[in-house]
Amino acid sequence: MSLNHIVTLLALAAAMVPLAAAAEPCPGNSQALGTERVLEVDARSTPQVGRKHFPNTLPLARKELVLTFDDGPWPGTTPKVLDALKRECVRATFFLLGRNAKAHPELARRALAEGHSIGHHTFAHPLLDRMPLDRAEAEINHGIEADEYAVYGQRRGNPITPFFRFPGFASNKALLDRMNQRGLVVFGADVWASDWNPMSPEQELRLILARVEQVGRGIVLFHDTKAQTARMLPAFLRELKRRGYRIVHVVPAGSRGVLN
Ligand SMILES: [Zn+2]
């Protein structure tokens, strides 16, 4: 390893120093899991994250987790998910579907108001890897514009939070290159609850806890449209606390102090 290489690594390590101090007290819940720290993420240093599909993930320490929720907002389930996160003072990232944000803008705005990051997940959830690039990009933009309008009241193509997750993780090199050129961070996942399969909340809780213990750190994927996920979330968060896991909130680079 050259000296230059070492200097670069040291600079990178310094950039990864936790940005937030220890969790603030959580109103009404002295035993809350809380949010341990805020991590700024940008497409230059971490263009694609999540080891299920990519070689790298976010720079997380052992027992650090980033919680993410896809496909919402959805009446009935998203409010329960938001309630559970609020009770534990945990901040997560929601990858919205444009059509759901358009139909339920008040829920999308509630997620923002409660301090969560708002990422994007297309308008109607098609698999983008098997359509022409321009059509795929039009679908991505349609979703981003619908989300931005629902959440911020402005229809912009460059989202406030440039985080994107491909429906079904269906991407290809041309699309990934395009996302990177646009400065959009592509989120995969390190672990998931398979909550697209029907199961009881108890089964889902056991499954996700076992998988989290296996990977030890990383990006956790749930769907806030799923009743079983909404129902098991309070117990999941309490169990993470009991087992010594810590929550990291991802935000766009340079946004601390601007967003919540
Ligand atoms: Zn999805």
PDB file of C-alpha atoms and ligand atoms in Angstrom:
ATOM      1  CA  MET A   1       0.000   0.000   0.000  1.00  0.00           C
ATOM      2  CA  SER A   2       1.485   3.364  -1.006  1.00  0.00           C
ATOM      3  CA  LEU A   3       1.711   6.354   1.321  1.00  0.00           C
ATOM      4  CA  ASN A   4      -0.832   8.164  -0.866  1.00  0.00           C
ATOM      5  CA  HIS A   5      -3.172   5.267  -0.496  1.00  0.00           C
ATOM      6  CA  ILE A   6      -2.809   5.345   3.289  1.00  0.00           C
ATOM      7  CA  VAL A   7      -3.416   9.106   3.395  1.00  0.00           C
ATOM      8  CA  THR A   8      -6.560   8.641   1.300  1.00  0.00           C
ATOM      9  CA  LEU A   9      -7.787   5.903   3.615  1.00  0.00           C
ATOM     10  CA  LEU A  10      -7.146   8.067   6.677  1.00  0.00           C
ATOM     11  CA  ALA A  11      -9.101  10.922   5.092  1.00  0.00           C
ATOM     12  CA  LEU A  12     -11.958   8.540   4.331  1.00  0.00           C
ATOM     13  CA  ALA A  13     -11.900   7.233   7.888  1.00  0.00           C
ATOM     14  CA  ALA A  14     -12.049  10.787   9.230  1.00  0.00           C
ATOM     15  CA  ALA A  15     -15.045  11.498   6.993  1.00  0.00           C
ATOM     16  CA  MET A  16     -16.839   8.527   8.523  1.00  0.00           C
ATOM     17  CA  VAL A  17     -16.589   9.764  12.085  1.00  0.00           C
ATOM     18  CA  PRO A  18     -20.117   9.857  13.503  1.00  0.00           C
ATOM     19  CA  LEU A  19     -21.737  13.173  12.681  1.00  0.00           C
ATOM     20  CA  ALA A  20     -24.275  13.266  15.476  1.00  0.00           C
ATOM     21  CA  ALA A  21     -23.696  13.138  19.171  1.00  0.00           C
ATOM     22  CA  ALA A  22     -25.274  10.383  21.254  1.00  0.00           C
ATOM     23  CA  ALA A  23     -29.020  10.063  20.915  1.00  0.00           C
ATOM     24  CA  GLU A  24     -31.094  12.809  22.486  1.00  0.00           C
ATOM     25  CA  PRO A  25     -33.647  11.856  25.142  1.00  0.00           C
ATOM     26  CA  CYS A  26     -36.804  10.388  23.642  1.00  0.00           C
ATOM     27  CA  PRO A  27     -40.011  12.029  24.944  1.00  0.00           C
ATOM     28  CA  GLY A  28     -42.126   9.607  26.945  1.00  0.00           C
ATOM     29  CA  ASN A  29     -39.824   6.633  26.486  1.00  0.00           C
ATOM     30  CA  SER A  30     -36.690   6.487  28.624  1.00  0.00           C
ATOM     31  CA  GLN A  31     -35.883   3.017  27.231  1.00  0.00           C
ATOM     32  CA  ALA A  32     -36.125   4.085  23.569  1.00  0.00           C
ATOM     33  CA  LEU A  33     -33.859   2.561  20.941  1.00  0.00           C
ATOM     34  CA  GLY A  34     -33.211   6.056  19.545  1.00  0.00           C
ATOM     35  CA  THR A  35     -31.139   7.119  16.557  1.00  0.00           C
ATOM     36  CA  GLU A  36     -27.462   6.790  17.302  1.00  0.00           C
ATOM     37  CA  ARG A  37     -26.044   8.955  14.551  1.00  0.00           C
ATOM     38  CA  VAL A  38     -26.609  10.618  11.191  1.00  0.00           C
ATOM     39  CA  LEU A  39     -24.606   9.472   8.180  1.00  0.00           C
ATOM     40  CA  GLU A  40     -24.284  11.711   5.135  1.00  0.00           C
ATOM     41  CA  VAL A  41     -24.379   9.750   1.905  1.00  0.00           C
ATOM     42  CA  ASP A  42     -23.513  10.834  -1.628  1.00  0.00           C
ATOM     43  CA  ALA A  43     -23.237   9.191  -5.029  1.00  0.00           C
ATOM     44  CA  ARG A  44     -19.539   9.996  -5.415  1.00  0.00           C
ATOM     45  CA  SER A  45     -18.334   7.994  -2.433  1.00  0.00           C
ATOM     46  CA  THR A  46     -21.137   5.406  -2.261  1.00  0.00           C
ATOM     47  CA  PRO A  47     -22.893   5.159  -5.664  1.00  0.00           C
ATOM     48  CA  GLN A  48     -24.490   1.777  -4.903  1.00  0.00           C
ATOM     49  CA  VAL A  49     -24.977   0.296  -1.456  1.00  0.00           C
ATOM     50  CA  GLY A  50     -26.290  -3.008  -0.133  1.00  0.00           C
ATOM     51  CA  ARG A  51     -24.433  -6.303  -0.424  1.00  0.00           C
ATOM     52  CA  LYS A  52     -27.395  -8.339  -1.622  1.00  0.00           C
ATOM     53  CA  HIS A  53     -26.745  -6.905  -5.089  1.00  0.00           C
ATOM     54  CA  PHE A  54     -23.650  -4.719  -4.945  1.00  0.00           C
ATOM     55  CA  PRO A  55     -20.063  -5.266  -3.787  1.00  0.00           C
ATOM     56  CA  ASN A  56     -20.281  -2.566  -1.098  1.00  0.00           C
ATOM     57  CA  THR A  57     -22.557  -1.187   1.533  1.00  0.00           C
ATOM     58  CA  LEU A  58     -22.642   1.874   3.768  1.00  0.00           C
ATOM     59  CA  PRO A  59     -19.734   2.445   6.174  1.00  0.00           C
ATOM     60  CA  LEU A  60     -21.396   0.983   9.257  1.00  0.00           C
ATOM     61  CA  ALA A  61     -19.847  -0.410  12.400  1.00  0.00           C
ATOM     62  CA  ARG A  62     -20.808  -3.751  13.887  1.00  0.00           C
ATOM     63  CA  LYS A  63     -24.420  -3.743  15.134  1.00  0.00           C
ATOM     64  CA  GLU A  64     -25.272  -0.548  13.232  1.00  0.00           C
ATOM     65  CA  LEU A  65     -28.430  -0.738  11.129  1.00  0.00           C
ATOM     66  CA  VAL A  66     -30.134   1.559   8.625  1.00  0.00           C
ATOM     67  CA  LEU A  67     -33.887   0.956   8.434  1.00  0.00           C
ATOM     68  CA  THR A  68     -35.662   1.390   5.089  1.00  0.00           C
ATOM     69  CA  PHE A  69     -39.302   1.003   4.036  1.00  0.00           C
ATOM     70  CA  ASP A  70     -40.485   0.588   0.430  1.00  0.00           C
ATOM     71  CA  ASP A  71     -43.667   1.003  -1.626  1.00  0.00           C
ATOM     72  CA  GLY A  72     -45.649   3.357   0.635  1.00  0.00           C
ATOM     73  CA  PRO A  73     -47.185   5.485   1.759  1.00  0.00           C
ATOM     74  CA  TRP A  74     -50.214   3.319   2.466  1.00  0.00           C
ATOM     75  CA  PRO A  75     -53.197   4.081   4.731  1.00  0.00           C
ATOM     76  CA  GLY A  76     -53.534   1.798   7.723  1.00  0.00           C
ATOM     77  CA  THR A  77     -50.004   0.419   7.641  1.00  0.00           C
ATOM     78  CA  THR A  78     -47.727   3.448   7.126  1.00  0.00           C
ATOM     79  CA  PRO A  79     -49.276   5.322  10.101  1.00  0.00           C
ATOM     80  CA  LYS A  80     -48.564   2.303  12.338  1.00  0.00           C
ATOM     81  CA  VAL A  81     -44.976   2.138  11.088  1.00  0.00           C
ATOM     82  CA  LEU A  82     -44.541   5.871  11.724  1.00  0.00           C
ATOM     83  CA  ASP A  83     -46.059   5.509  15.213  1.00  0.00           C
ATOM     84  CA  ALA A  84     -43.646   2.686  16.083  1.00  0.00           C
ATOM     85  CA  LEU A  85     -40.617   4.658  14.846  1.00  0.00           C
ATOM     86  CA  LYS A  86     -41.766   7.765  16.712  1.00  0.00           C
ATOM     87  CA  ARG A  87     -42.262   5.893  19.978  1.00  0.00           C
ATOM     88  CA  GLU A  88     -38.622   4.715  19.771  1.00  0.00           C
ATOM     89  CA  CYS A  89     -37.243   8.001  18.299  1.00  0.00           C
ATOM     90  CA  VAL A  90     -35.884   6.055  15.353  1.00  0.00           C
ATOM     91  CA  ARG A  91     -35.325   7.757  12.006  1.00  0.00           C
ATOM     92  CA  ALA A  92     -35.646   5.697   8.849  1.00  0.00           C
ATOM     93  CA  THR A  93     -35.744   6.129   5.080  1.00  0.00           C
ATOM     94  CA  PHE A  94     -38.933   5.700   3.040  1.00  0.00           C
ATOM     95  CA  PHE A  95     -38.613   4.826  -0.654  1.00  0.00           C
ATOM     96  CA  LEU A  96     -41.948   6.134  -1.923  1.00  0.00           C
ATOM     97  CA  LEU A  97     -43.935   4.941  -4.879  1.00  0.00           C
ATOM     98  CA  GLY A  98     -45.065   8.008  -6.835  1.00  0.00           C
ATOM     99  CA  ARG A  99     -48.612   6.757  -7.319  1.00  0.00           C
ATOM    100  CA  ASN A 100     -49.017   6.144  -3.573  1.00  0.00           C
ATOM    101  CA  ALA A 101     -47.482   9.493  -2.647  1.00  0.00           C
ATOM    102  CA  LYS A 102     -49.888  11.139  -5.092  1.00  0.00           C
ATOM    103  CA  ALA A 103     -52.856   9.328  -3.555  1.00  0.00           C
ATOM    104  CA  HIS A 104     -51.780   9.860   0.091  1.00  0.00           C
ATOM    105  CA  PRO A 105     -49.647  13.016   0.221  1.00  0.00           C
ATOM    106  CA  GLU A 106     -50.535  13.634   3.894  1.00  0.00           C
ATOM    107  CA  LEU A 107     -48.784  10.385   4.862  1.00  0.00           C
ATOM    108  CA  ALA A 108     -45.716  11.224   2.775  1.00  0.00           C
ATOM    109  CA  ARG A 109     -45.571  14.643   4.447  1.00  0.00           C
ATOM    110  CA  ARG A 110     -45.965  13.093   7.869  1.00  0.00           C
ATOM    111  CA  ALA A 111     -42.902  10.886   7.238  1.00  0.00           C
ATOM    112  CA  LEU A 112     -40.879  13.991   6.348  1.00  0.00           C
ATOM    113  CA  ALA A 113     -42.242  16.005   9.271  1.00  0.00           C
ATOM    114  CA  GLU A 114     -41.200  13.250  11.679  1.00  0.00           C
ATOM    115  CA  GLY A 115     -37.623  13.470  10.479  1.00  0.00           C
ATOM    116  CA  HIS A 116     -37.376  10.539   8.086  1.00  0.00           C
ATOM    117  CA  SER A 117     -35.519  10.625   4.782  1.00  0.00           C
ATOM    118  CA  ILE A 118     -37.625  10.494   1.623  1.00  0.00           C
ATOM    119  CA  GLY A 119     -36.179   8.363  -1.159  1.00  0.00           C
ATOM    120  CA  HIS A 120     -37.708   7.281  -4.458  1.00  0.00           C
ATOM    121  CA  HIS A 121     -38.890   4.004  -5.963  1.00  0.00           C
ATOM    122  CA  THR A 122     -40.521   4.908  -9.370  1.00  0.00           C
ATOM    123  CA  PHE A 123     -44.155   5.839 -10.014  1.00  0.00           C
ATOM    124  CA  ALA A 124     -45.826   2.458 -10.600  1.00  0.00           C
ATOM    125  CA  HIS A 125     -43.221  -0.178  -9.681  1.00  0.00           C
ATOM    126  CA  PRO A 126     -42.338  -1.676 -13.093  1.00  0.00           C
ATOM    127  CA  LEU A 127     -39.141  -3.705 -13.539  1.00  0.00           C
ATOM    128  CA  LEU A 128     -36.889  -1.192 -15.272  1.00  0.00           C
ATOM    129  CA  ASP A 129     -34.102  -3.467 -16.484  1.00  0.00           C
ATOM    130  CA  ARG A 130     -36.133  -4.849 -19.369  1.00  0.00           C
ATOM    131  CA  MET A 131     -37.380  -1.649 -20.984  1.00  0.00           C
ATOM    132  CA  PRO A 132     -35.600   0.925 -23.177  1.00  0.00           C
ATOM    133  CA  LEU A 133     -33.399   3.306 -21.192  1.00  0.00           C
ATOM    134  CA  ASP A 134     -35.461   6.389 -22.067  1.00  0.00           C
ATOM    135  CA  ARG A 135     -38.689   4.731 -20.939  1.00  0.00           C
ATOM    136  CA  ALA A 136     -37.082   3.543 -17.743  1.00  0.00           C
ATOM    137  CA  GLU A 137     -35.801   7.013 -17.030  1.00  0.00           C
ATOM    138  CA  ALA A 138     -39.193   8.565 -17.759  1.00  0.00           C
ATOM    139  CA  GLU A 139     -40.723   6.189 -15.179  1.00  0.00           C
ATOM    140  CA  ILE A 140     -38.050   7.120 -12.622  1.00  0.00           C
ATOM    141  CA  ASN A 141     -38.656  10.832 -13.246  1.00  0.00           C
ATOM    142  CA  HIS A 142     -42.436  10.450 -13.080  1.00  0.00           C
ATOM    143  CA  GLY A 143     -42.012   8.877  -9.633  1.00  0.00           C
ATOM    144  CA  ILE A 144     -39.563  11.489  -8.388  1.00  0.00           C
ATOM    145  CA  GLU A 145     -41.801  14.346  -9.549  1.00  0.00           C
ATOM    146  CA  ALA A 146     -44.907  12.832  -7.939  1.00  0.00           C
ATOM    147  CA  ASP A 147     -43.040  12.251  -4.659  1.00  0.00           C
ATOM    148  CA  GLU A 148     -41.533  15.739  -4.612  1.00  0.00           C
ATOM    149  CA  TYR A 149     -44.897  17.331  -5.337  1.00  0.00           C
ATOM    150  CA  ALA A 150     -46.623  15.311  -2.619  1.00  0.00           C
ATOM    151  CA  VAL A 151     -43.954  15.987  -0.003  1.00  0.00           C
ATOM    152  CA  TYR A 152     -42.677  19.492  -0.802  1.00  0.00           C
ATOM    153  CA  GLY A 153     -45.339  20.884  -3.185  1.00  0.00           C
ATOM    154  CA  GLN A 154     -42.823  21.267  -6.004  1.00  0.00           C
ATOM    155  CA  ARG A 155     -42.482  19.068  -9.059  1.00  0.00           C
ATOM    156  CA  ARG A 156     -38.726  18.782  -9.515  1.00  0.00           C
ATOM    157  CA  GLY A 157     -36.692  16.186 -11.369  1.00  0.00           C
ATOM    158  CA  ASN A 158     -33.644  16.549  -9.111  1.00  0.00           C
ATOM    159  CA  PRO A 159     -34.936  15.317  -5.780  1.00  0.00           C
ATOM    160  CA  ILE A 160     -34.137  16.960  -2.443  1.00  0.00           C
ATOM    161  CA  THR A 161     -32.939  13.568  -1.200  1.00  0.00           C
ATOM    162  CA  PRO A 162     -31.198  11.825  -4.122  1.00  0.00           C
ATOM    163  CA  PHE A 163     -31.763   8.277  -2.890  1.00  0.00           C
ATOM    164  CA  PHE A 164     -33.302   5.694  -5.230  1.00  0.00           C
ATOM    165  CA  ARG A 165     -34.170   2.012  -5.004  1.00  0.00           C
ATOM    166  CA  PHE A 166     -35.006  -0.049  -8.106  1.00  0.00           C
ATOM    167  CA  PRO A 167     -38.285  -1.984  -7.912  1.00  0.00           C
ATOM    168  CA  GLY A 168     -37.409  -5.652  -7.535  1.00  0.00           C
ATOM    169  CA  PHE A 169     -33.727  -4.523  -7.497  1.00  0.00           C
ATOM    170  CA  ALA A 170     -34.011  -4.767 -11.305  1.00  0.00           C
ATOM    171  CA  SER A 171     -31.263  -2.525 -12.666  1.00  0.00           C
ATOM    172  CA  ASN A 172     -28.622  -2.812 -15.375  1.00  0.00           C
ATOM    173  CA  LYS A 173     -25.302  -1.147 -16.096  1.00  0.00           C
ATOM    174  CA  ALA A 174     -26.749   1.606 -18.305  1.00  0.00           C
ATOM    175  CA  LEU A 175     -29.300   2.543 -15.633  1.00  0.00           C
ATOM    176  CA  LEU A 176     -26.761   2.428 -12.819  1.00  0.00           C
ATOM    177  CA  ASP A 177     -24.386   4.650 -14.832  1.00  0.00           C
ATOM    178  CA  ARG A 178     -27.212   7.095 -15.482  1.00  0.00           C
ATOM    179  CA  MET A 179     -28.166   7.224 -11.792  1.00  0.00           C
ATOM    180  CA  ASN A 180     -24.551   7.871 -10.899  1.00  0.00           C
ATOM    181  CA  GLN A 181     -24.238  10.693 -13.466  1.00  0.00           C
ATOM    182  CA  ARG A 182     -27.313  12.282 -11.919  1.00  0.00           C
ATOM    183  CA  GLY A 183     -25.898  12.015  -8.415  1.00  0.00           C
ATOM    184  CA  LEU A 184     -28.557   9.556  -7.235  1.00  0.00           C
ATOM    185  CA  VAL A 185     -27.404   6.995  -4.671  1.00  0.00           C
ATOM    186  CA  VAL A 186     -28.792   3.554  -5.523  1.00  0.00           C
ATOM    187  CA  PHE A 187     -29.877   1.657  -2.422  1.00  0.00           C
ATOM    188  CA  GLY A 188     -29.979  -2.101  -2.380  1.00  0.00           C
ATOM    189  CA  ALA A 189     -30.177  -3.928   0.946  1.00  0.00           C
ATOM    190  CA  ASP A 190     -28.038  -6.092   3.202  1.00  0.00           C
ATOM    191  CA  VAL A 191     -30.890  -7.939   4.842  1.00  0.00           C
ATOM    192  CA  TRP A 192     -34.650  -8.223   4.473  1.00  0.00           C
ATOM    193  CA  ALA A 193     -37.635  -9.743   6.179  1.00  0.00           C
ATOM    194  CA  SER A 194     -39.082 -11.337   2.993  1.00  0.00           C
ATOM    195  CA  ASP A 195     -42.221  -9.498   4.040  1.00  0.00           C
ATOM    196  CA  TRP A 196     -43.633  -9.871   0.523  1.00  0.00           C
ATOM    197  CA  ASN A 197     -44.414 -13.442   1.627  1.00  0.00           C
ATOM    198  CA  PRO A 198     -47.477 -13.875   3.823  1.00  0.00           C
ATOM    199  CA  MET A 199     -46.538 -14.813   7.395  1.00  0.00           C
ATOM    200  CA  SER A 200     -47.587 -13.923  10.903  1.00  0.00           C
ATOM    201  CA  PRO A 201     -45.959 -10.924  12.612  1.00  0.00           C
ATOM    202  CA  GLU A 202     -44.337 -13.400  15.046  1.00  0.00           C
ATOM    203  CA  GLN A 203     -42.833 -15.422  12.205  1.00  0.00           C
ATOM    204  CA  GLU A 204     -41.585 -12.270  10.515  1.00  0.00           C
ATOM    205  CA  LEU A 205     -40.015 -11.058  13.768  1.00  0.00           C
ATOM    206  CA  ARG A 206     -38.118 -14.327  14.275  1.00  0.00           C
ATOM    207  CA  LEU A 207     -36.975 -14.382  10.643  1.00  0.00           C
ATOM    208  CA  ILE A 208     -35.682 -10.807  10.518  1.00  0.00           C
ATOM    209  CA  LEU A 209     -33.944 -11.070  13.913  1.00  0.00           C
ATOM    210  CA  ALA A 210     -32.153 -14.257  12.841  1.00  0.00           C
ATOM    211  CA  ARG A 211     -31.062 -12.637   9.573  1.00  0.00           C
ATOM    212  CA  VAL A 212     -29.923  -9.431  11.287  1.00  0.00           C
ATOM    213  CA  GLU A 213     -27.810 -11.495  13.691  1.00  0.00           C
ATOM    214  CA  GLN A 214     -26.302 -13.261  10.680  1.00  0.00           C
ATOM    215  CA  VAL A 215     -25.204 -10.115   8.798  1.00  0.00           C
ATOM    216  CA  GLY A 216     -24.437  -8.112  11.977  1.00  0.00           C
ATOM    217  CA  ARG A 217     -24.820  -4.676  10.335  1.00  0.00           C
ATOM    218  CA  GLY A 218     -26.301  -3.034   7.248  1.00  0.00           C
ATOM    219  CA  ILE A 219     -29.351  -1.777   5.407  1.00  0.00           C
ATOM    220  CA  VAL A 220     -32.597  -3.475   6.464  1.00  0.00           C
ATOM    221  CA  LEU A 221     -35.446  -3.599   3.953  1.00  0.00           C
ATOM    222  CA  PHE A 222     -39.123  -3.680   4.918  1.00  0.00           C
ATOM    223  CA  HIS A 223     -42.360  -2.697   3.178  1.00  0.00           C
ATOM    224  CA  ASP A 224     -44.554  -0.221   5.068  1.00  0.00           C
ATOM    225  CA  THR A 225     -47.465  -1.431   2.928  1.00  0.00           C
ATOM    226  CA  LYS A 226     -47.476  -4.784   4.746  1.00  0.00           C
ATOM    227  CA  ALA A 227     -49.747  -5.269   7.792  1.00  0.00           C
ATOM    228  CA  GLN A 228     -47.504  -7.992   9.245  1.00  0.00           C
ATOM    229  CA  THR A 229     -44.508  -5.624   9.140  1.00  0.00           C
ATOM    230  CA  ALA A 230     -46.451  -2.777  10.762  1.00  0.00           C
ATOM    231  CA  ARG A 231     -47.576  -5.155  13.505  1.00  0.00           C
ATOM    232  CA  MET A 232     -44.171  -6.652  14.304  1.00  0.00           C
ATOM    233  CA  LEU A 233     -42.207  -3.400  14.168  1.00  0.00           C
ATOM    234  CA  PRO A 234     -42.687  -2.277  17.819  1.00  0.00           C
ATOM    235  CA  ALA A 235     -41.394  -5.634  19.097  1.00  0.00           C
ATOM    236  CA  PHE A 236     -38.545  -5.624  16.550  1.00  0.00           C
ATOM    237  CA  LEU A 237     -37.329  -2.195  17.700  1.00  0.00           C
ATOM    238  CA  ARG A 238     -37.495  -3.179  21.375  1.00  0.00           C
ATOM    239  CA  GLU A 239     -35.561  -6.361  20.639  1.00  0.00           C
ATOM    240  CA  LEU A 240     -32.874  -4.455  18.722  1.00  0.00           C
ATOM    241  CA  LYS A 241     -32.398  -2.255  21.784  1.00  0.00           C
ATOM    242  CA  ARG A 242     -32.179  -5.287  24.075  1.00  0.00           C
ATOM    243  CA  ARG A 243     -29.552  -6.883  21.808  1.00  0.00           C
ATOM    244  CA  GLY A 244     -27.405  -3.757  21.600  1.00  0.00           C
ATOM    245  CA  TYR A 245     -28.070  -2.725  17.984  1.00  0.00           C
ATOM    246  CA  ARG A 246     -27.850   0.947  17.051  1.00  0.00           C
ATOM    247  CA  ILE A 247     -29.732   2.894  14.393  1.00  0.00           C
ATOM    248  CA  VAL A 248     -28.030   5.112  11.811  1.00  0.00           C
ATOM    249  CA  HIS A 249     -30.071   7.692   9.881  1.00  0.00           C
ATOM    250  CA  VAL A 250     -28.894   8.312   6.314  1.00  0.00           C
ATOM    251  CA  VAL A 251     -29.264  11.798   4.853  1.00  0.00           C
ATOM    252  CA  PRO A 252     -27.968  13.490   1.673  1.00  0.00           C
ATOM    253  CA  ALA A 253     -24.468  14.963   1.884  1.00  0.00           C
ATOM    254  CA  GLY A 254     -24.507  18.579   2.986  1.00  0.00           C
ATOM    255  CA  SER A 255     -28.086  18.458   4.242  1.00  0.00           C
ATOM    256  CA  ARG A 256     -27.480  18.345   7.992  1.00  0.00           C
ATOM    257  CA  GLY A 257     -29.058  21.364   9.571  1.00  0.00           C
ATOM    258  CA  VAL A 258     -31.195  21.898   6.480  1.00  0.00           C
ATOM    259  CA  LEU A 259     -33.378  18.833   6.812  1.00  0.00           C
ATOM    260  CA  ASN A 260     -34.423  17.458  10.173  1.00  0.00           C
TER     261      ASN A 260
HETATM  262 ZN    ZN B   1     -40.911  -2.113  -4.123  1.00  0.00          ZN
END
